[in-house]
JSON list of C-alpha atoms in Angstrom, two decimals:
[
{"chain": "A", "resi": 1, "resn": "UNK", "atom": "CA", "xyz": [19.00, -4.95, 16.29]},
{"chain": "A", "resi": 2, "resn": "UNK", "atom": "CA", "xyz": [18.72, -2.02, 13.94]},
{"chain": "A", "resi": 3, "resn": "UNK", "atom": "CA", "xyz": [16.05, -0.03, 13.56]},
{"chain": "A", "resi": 4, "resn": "UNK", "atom": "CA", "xyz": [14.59, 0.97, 10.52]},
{"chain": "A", "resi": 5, "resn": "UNK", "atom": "CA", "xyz": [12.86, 4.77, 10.47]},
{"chain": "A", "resi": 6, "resn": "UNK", "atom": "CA", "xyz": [9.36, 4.75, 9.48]},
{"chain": "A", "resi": 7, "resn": "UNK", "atom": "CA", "xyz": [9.19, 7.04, 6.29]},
{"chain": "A", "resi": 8, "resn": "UNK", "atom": "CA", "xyz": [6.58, 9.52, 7.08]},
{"chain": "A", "resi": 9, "resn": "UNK", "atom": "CA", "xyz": [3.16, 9.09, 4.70]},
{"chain": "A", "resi": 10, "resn": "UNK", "atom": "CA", "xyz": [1.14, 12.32, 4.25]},
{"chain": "A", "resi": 11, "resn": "UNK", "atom": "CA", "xyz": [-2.21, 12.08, 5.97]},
{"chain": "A", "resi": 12, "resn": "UNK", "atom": "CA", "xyz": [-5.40, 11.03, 3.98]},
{"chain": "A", "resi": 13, "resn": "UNK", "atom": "CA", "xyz": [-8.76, 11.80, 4.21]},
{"chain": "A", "resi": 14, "resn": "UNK", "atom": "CA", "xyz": [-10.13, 8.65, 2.98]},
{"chain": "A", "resi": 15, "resn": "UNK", "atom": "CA", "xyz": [-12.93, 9.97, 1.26]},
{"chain": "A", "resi": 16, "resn": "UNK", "atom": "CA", "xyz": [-12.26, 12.83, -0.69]},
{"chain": "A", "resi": 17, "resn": "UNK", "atom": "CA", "xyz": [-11.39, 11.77, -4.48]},
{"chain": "A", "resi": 18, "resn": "UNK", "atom": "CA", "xyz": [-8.39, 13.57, -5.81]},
{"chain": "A", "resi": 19, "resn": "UNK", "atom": "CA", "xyz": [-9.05, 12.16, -9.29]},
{"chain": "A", "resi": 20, "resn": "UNK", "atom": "CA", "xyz": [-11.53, 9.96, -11.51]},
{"chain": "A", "resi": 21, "resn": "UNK", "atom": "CA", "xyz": [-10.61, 6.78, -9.83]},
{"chain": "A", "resi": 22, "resn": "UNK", "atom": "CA", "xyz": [-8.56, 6.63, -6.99]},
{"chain": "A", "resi": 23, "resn": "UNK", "atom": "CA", "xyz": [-9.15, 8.31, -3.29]},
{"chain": "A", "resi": 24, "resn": "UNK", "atom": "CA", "xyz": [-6.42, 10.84, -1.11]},
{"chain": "A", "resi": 25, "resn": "UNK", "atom": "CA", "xyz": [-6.14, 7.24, 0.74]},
{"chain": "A", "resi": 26, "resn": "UNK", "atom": "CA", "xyz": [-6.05, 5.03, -2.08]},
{"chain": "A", "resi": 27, "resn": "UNK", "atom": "CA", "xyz": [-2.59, 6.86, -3.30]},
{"chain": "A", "resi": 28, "resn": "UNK", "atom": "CA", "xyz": [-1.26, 6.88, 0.34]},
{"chain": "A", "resi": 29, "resn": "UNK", "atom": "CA", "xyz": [-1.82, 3.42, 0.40]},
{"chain": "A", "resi": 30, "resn": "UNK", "atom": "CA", "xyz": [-0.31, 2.72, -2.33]},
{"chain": "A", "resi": 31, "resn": "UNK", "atom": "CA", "xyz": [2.67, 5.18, -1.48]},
{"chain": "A", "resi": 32, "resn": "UNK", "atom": "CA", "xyz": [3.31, 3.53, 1.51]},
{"chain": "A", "resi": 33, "resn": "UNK", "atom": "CA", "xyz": [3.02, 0.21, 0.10]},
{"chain": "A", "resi": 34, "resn": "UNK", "atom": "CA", "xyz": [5.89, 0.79, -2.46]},
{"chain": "A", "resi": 35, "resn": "UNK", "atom": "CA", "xyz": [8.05, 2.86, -0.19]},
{"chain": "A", "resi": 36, "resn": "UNK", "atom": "CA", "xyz": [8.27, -0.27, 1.62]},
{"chain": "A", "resi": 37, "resn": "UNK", "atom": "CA", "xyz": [7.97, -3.00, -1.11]},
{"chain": "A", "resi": 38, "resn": "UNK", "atom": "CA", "xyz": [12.10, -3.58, -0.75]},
{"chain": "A", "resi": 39, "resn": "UNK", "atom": "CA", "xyz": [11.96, -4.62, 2.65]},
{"chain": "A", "resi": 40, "resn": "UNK", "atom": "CA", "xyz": [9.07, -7.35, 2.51]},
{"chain": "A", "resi": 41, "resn": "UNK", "atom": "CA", "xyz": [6.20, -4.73, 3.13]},
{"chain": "A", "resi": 42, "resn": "UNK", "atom": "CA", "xyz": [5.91, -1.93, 5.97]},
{"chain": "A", "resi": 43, "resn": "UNK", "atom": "CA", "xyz": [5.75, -2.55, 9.65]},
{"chain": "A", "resi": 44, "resn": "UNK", "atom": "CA", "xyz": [2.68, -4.16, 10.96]},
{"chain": "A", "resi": 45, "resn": "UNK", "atom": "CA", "xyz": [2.18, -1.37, 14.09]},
{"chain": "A", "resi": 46, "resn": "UNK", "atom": "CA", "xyz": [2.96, 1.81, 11.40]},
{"chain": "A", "resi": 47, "resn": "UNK", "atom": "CA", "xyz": [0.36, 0.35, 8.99]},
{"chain": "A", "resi": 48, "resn": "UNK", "atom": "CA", "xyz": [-2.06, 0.29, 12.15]},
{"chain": "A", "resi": 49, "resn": "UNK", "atom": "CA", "xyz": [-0.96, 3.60, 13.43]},
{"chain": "A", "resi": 50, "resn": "UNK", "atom": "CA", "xyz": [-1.26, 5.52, 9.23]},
{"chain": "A", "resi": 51, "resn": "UNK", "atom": "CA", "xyz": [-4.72, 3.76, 8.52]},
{"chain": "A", "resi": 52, "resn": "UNK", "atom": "CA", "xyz": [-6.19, 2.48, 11.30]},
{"chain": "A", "resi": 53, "resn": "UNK", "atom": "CA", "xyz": [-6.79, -0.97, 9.74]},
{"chain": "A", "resi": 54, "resn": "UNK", "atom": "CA", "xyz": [-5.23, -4.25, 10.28]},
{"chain": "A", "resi": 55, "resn": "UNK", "atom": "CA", "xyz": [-2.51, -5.79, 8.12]},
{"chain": "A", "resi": 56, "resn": "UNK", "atom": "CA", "xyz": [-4.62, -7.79, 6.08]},
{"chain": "A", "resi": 57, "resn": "UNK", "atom": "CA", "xyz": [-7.28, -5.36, 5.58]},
{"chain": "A", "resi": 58, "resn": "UNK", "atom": "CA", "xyz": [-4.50, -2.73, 4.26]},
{"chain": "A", "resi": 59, "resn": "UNK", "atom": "CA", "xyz": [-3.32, -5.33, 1.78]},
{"chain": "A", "resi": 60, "resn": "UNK", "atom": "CA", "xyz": [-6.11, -6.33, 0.62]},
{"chain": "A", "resi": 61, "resn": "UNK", "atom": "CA", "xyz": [-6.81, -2.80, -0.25]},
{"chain": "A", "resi": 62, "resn": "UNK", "atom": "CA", "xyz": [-3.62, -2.20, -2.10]},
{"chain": "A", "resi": 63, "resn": "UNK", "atom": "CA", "xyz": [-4.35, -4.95, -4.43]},
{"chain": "A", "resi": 64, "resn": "UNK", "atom": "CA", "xyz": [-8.07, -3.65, -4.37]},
{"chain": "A", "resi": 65, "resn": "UNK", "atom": "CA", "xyz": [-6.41, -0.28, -5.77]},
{"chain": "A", "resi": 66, "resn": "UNK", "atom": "CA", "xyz": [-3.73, -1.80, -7.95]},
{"chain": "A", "resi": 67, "resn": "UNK", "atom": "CA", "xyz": [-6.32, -4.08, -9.73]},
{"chain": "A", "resi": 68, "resn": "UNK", "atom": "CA", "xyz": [-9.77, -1.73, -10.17]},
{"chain": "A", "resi": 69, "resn": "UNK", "atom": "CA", "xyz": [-8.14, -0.05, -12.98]},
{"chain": "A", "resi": 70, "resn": "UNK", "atom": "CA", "xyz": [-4.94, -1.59, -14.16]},
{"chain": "A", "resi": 71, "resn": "UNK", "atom": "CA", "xyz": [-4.18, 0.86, -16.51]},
{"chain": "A", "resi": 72, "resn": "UNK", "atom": "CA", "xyz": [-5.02, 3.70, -14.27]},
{"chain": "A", "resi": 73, "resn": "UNK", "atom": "CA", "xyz": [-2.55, 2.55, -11.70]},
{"chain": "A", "resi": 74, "resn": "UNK", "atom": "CA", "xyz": [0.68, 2.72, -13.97]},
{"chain": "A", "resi": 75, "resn": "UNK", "atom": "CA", "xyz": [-0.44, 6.05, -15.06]},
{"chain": "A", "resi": 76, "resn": "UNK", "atom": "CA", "xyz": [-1.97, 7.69, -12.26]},
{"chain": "A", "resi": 77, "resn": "UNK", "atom": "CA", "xyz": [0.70, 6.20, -9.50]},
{"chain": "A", "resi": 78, "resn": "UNK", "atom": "CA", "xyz": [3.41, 6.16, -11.91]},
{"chain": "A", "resi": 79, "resn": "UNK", "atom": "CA", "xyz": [3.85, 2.68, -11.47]},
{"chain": "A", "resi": 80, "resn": "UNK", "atom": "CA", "xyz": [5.52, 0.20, -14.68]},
{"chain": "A", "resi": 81, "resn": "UNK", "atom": "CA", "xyz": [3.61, -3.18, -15.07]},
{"chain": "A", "resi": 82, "resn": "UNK", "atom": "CA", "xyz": [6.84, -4.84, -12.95]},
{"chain": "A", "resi": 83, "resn": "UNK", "atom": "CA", "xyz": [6.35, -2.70, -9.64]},
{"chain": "A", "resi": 84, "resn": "UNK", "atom": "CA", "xyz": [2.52, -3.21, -9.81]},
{"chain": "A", "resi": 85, "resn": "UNK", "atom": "CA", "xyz": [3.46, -6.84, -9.29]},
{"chain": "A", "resi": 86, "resn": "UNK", "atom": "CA", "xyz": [6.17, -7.02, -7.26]},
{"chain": "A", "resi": 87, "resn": "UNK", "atom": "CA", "xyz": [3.75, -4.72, -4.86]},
{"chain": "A", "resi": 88, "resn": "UNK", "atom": "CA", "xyz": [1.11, -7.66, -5.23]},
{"chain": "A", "resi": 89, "resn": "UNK", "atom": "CA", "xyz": [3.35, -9.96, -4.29]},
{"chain": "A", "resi": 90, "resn": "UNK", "atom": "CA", "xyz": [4.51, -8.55, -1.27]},
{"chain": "A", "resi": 91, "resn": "UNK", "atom": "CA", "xyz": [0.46, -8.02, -0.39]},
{"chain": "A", "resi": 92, "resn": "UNK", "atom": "CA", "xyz": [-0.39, -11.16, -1.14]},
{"chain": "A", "resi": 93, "resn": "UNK", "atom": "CA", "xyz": [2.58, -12.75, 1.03]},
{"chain": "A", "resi": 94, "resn": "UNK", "atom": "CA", "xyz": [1.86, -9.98, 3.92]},
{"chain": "A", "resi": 95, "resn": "UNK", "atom": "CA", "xyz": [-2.23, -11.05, 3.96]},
{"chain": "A", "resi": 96, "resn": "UNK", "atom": "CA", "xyz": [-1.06, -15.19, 3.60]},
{"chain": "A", "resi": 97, "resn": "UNK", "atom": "CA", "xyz": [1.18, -14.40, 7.06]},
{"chain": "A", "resi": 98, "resn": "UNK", "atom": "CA", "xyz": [-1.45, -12.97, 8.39]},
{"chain": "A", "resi": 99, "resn": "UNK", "atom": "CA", "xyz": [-4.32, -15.40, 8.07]}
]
């Protein structure tokens, strides 16, 4: 079996806004969520480990993030409109295999 490196994710504060509307956590989040968006989402255990928060919970939040302020997110995260929703996807399909 081989064994894919978890890509380190700077630590967060989770509270502390580092611009109008999006947290220190909200871009980790997000960051993690697209380092990882090639390979079906990041691994269950290194999402608990990086935000202490289940699976569905963290997914949920990322679409929470990607969808408060649409236009923010491409901007802000650097993200084009196709990313956004291939990151969706891969939420939505991580939080439906989790239920």
């Amino acid at each position: 079996m081989m064994m894919i490196e978890e890509p380190a994710v700077p630590a967060a504060d989770g509270g502390r806004a580092c611009d109008d509307a999006f947290t220190e956590r909200d871009h980790a989040m997000v960051e993690y969520a697209l380092r990882w968006v090639n390979h079906g989402g990041g691994p269950d255990q290194g999402i608990h480990t990086q935000f202490d928060t289940s699976v569905q919970e963290f997914y949920r939040g990322v679409v929470e993030i990607l969808d408060r302020d649409s236009g923010g997110a491409f901007s802000r995260f650097g993200l084009s409109p196709v990313m956004v929703t291939r990151i969706k996807a891969v939420a939505r399909r991580r939080i439906w295999m989790s239920s």
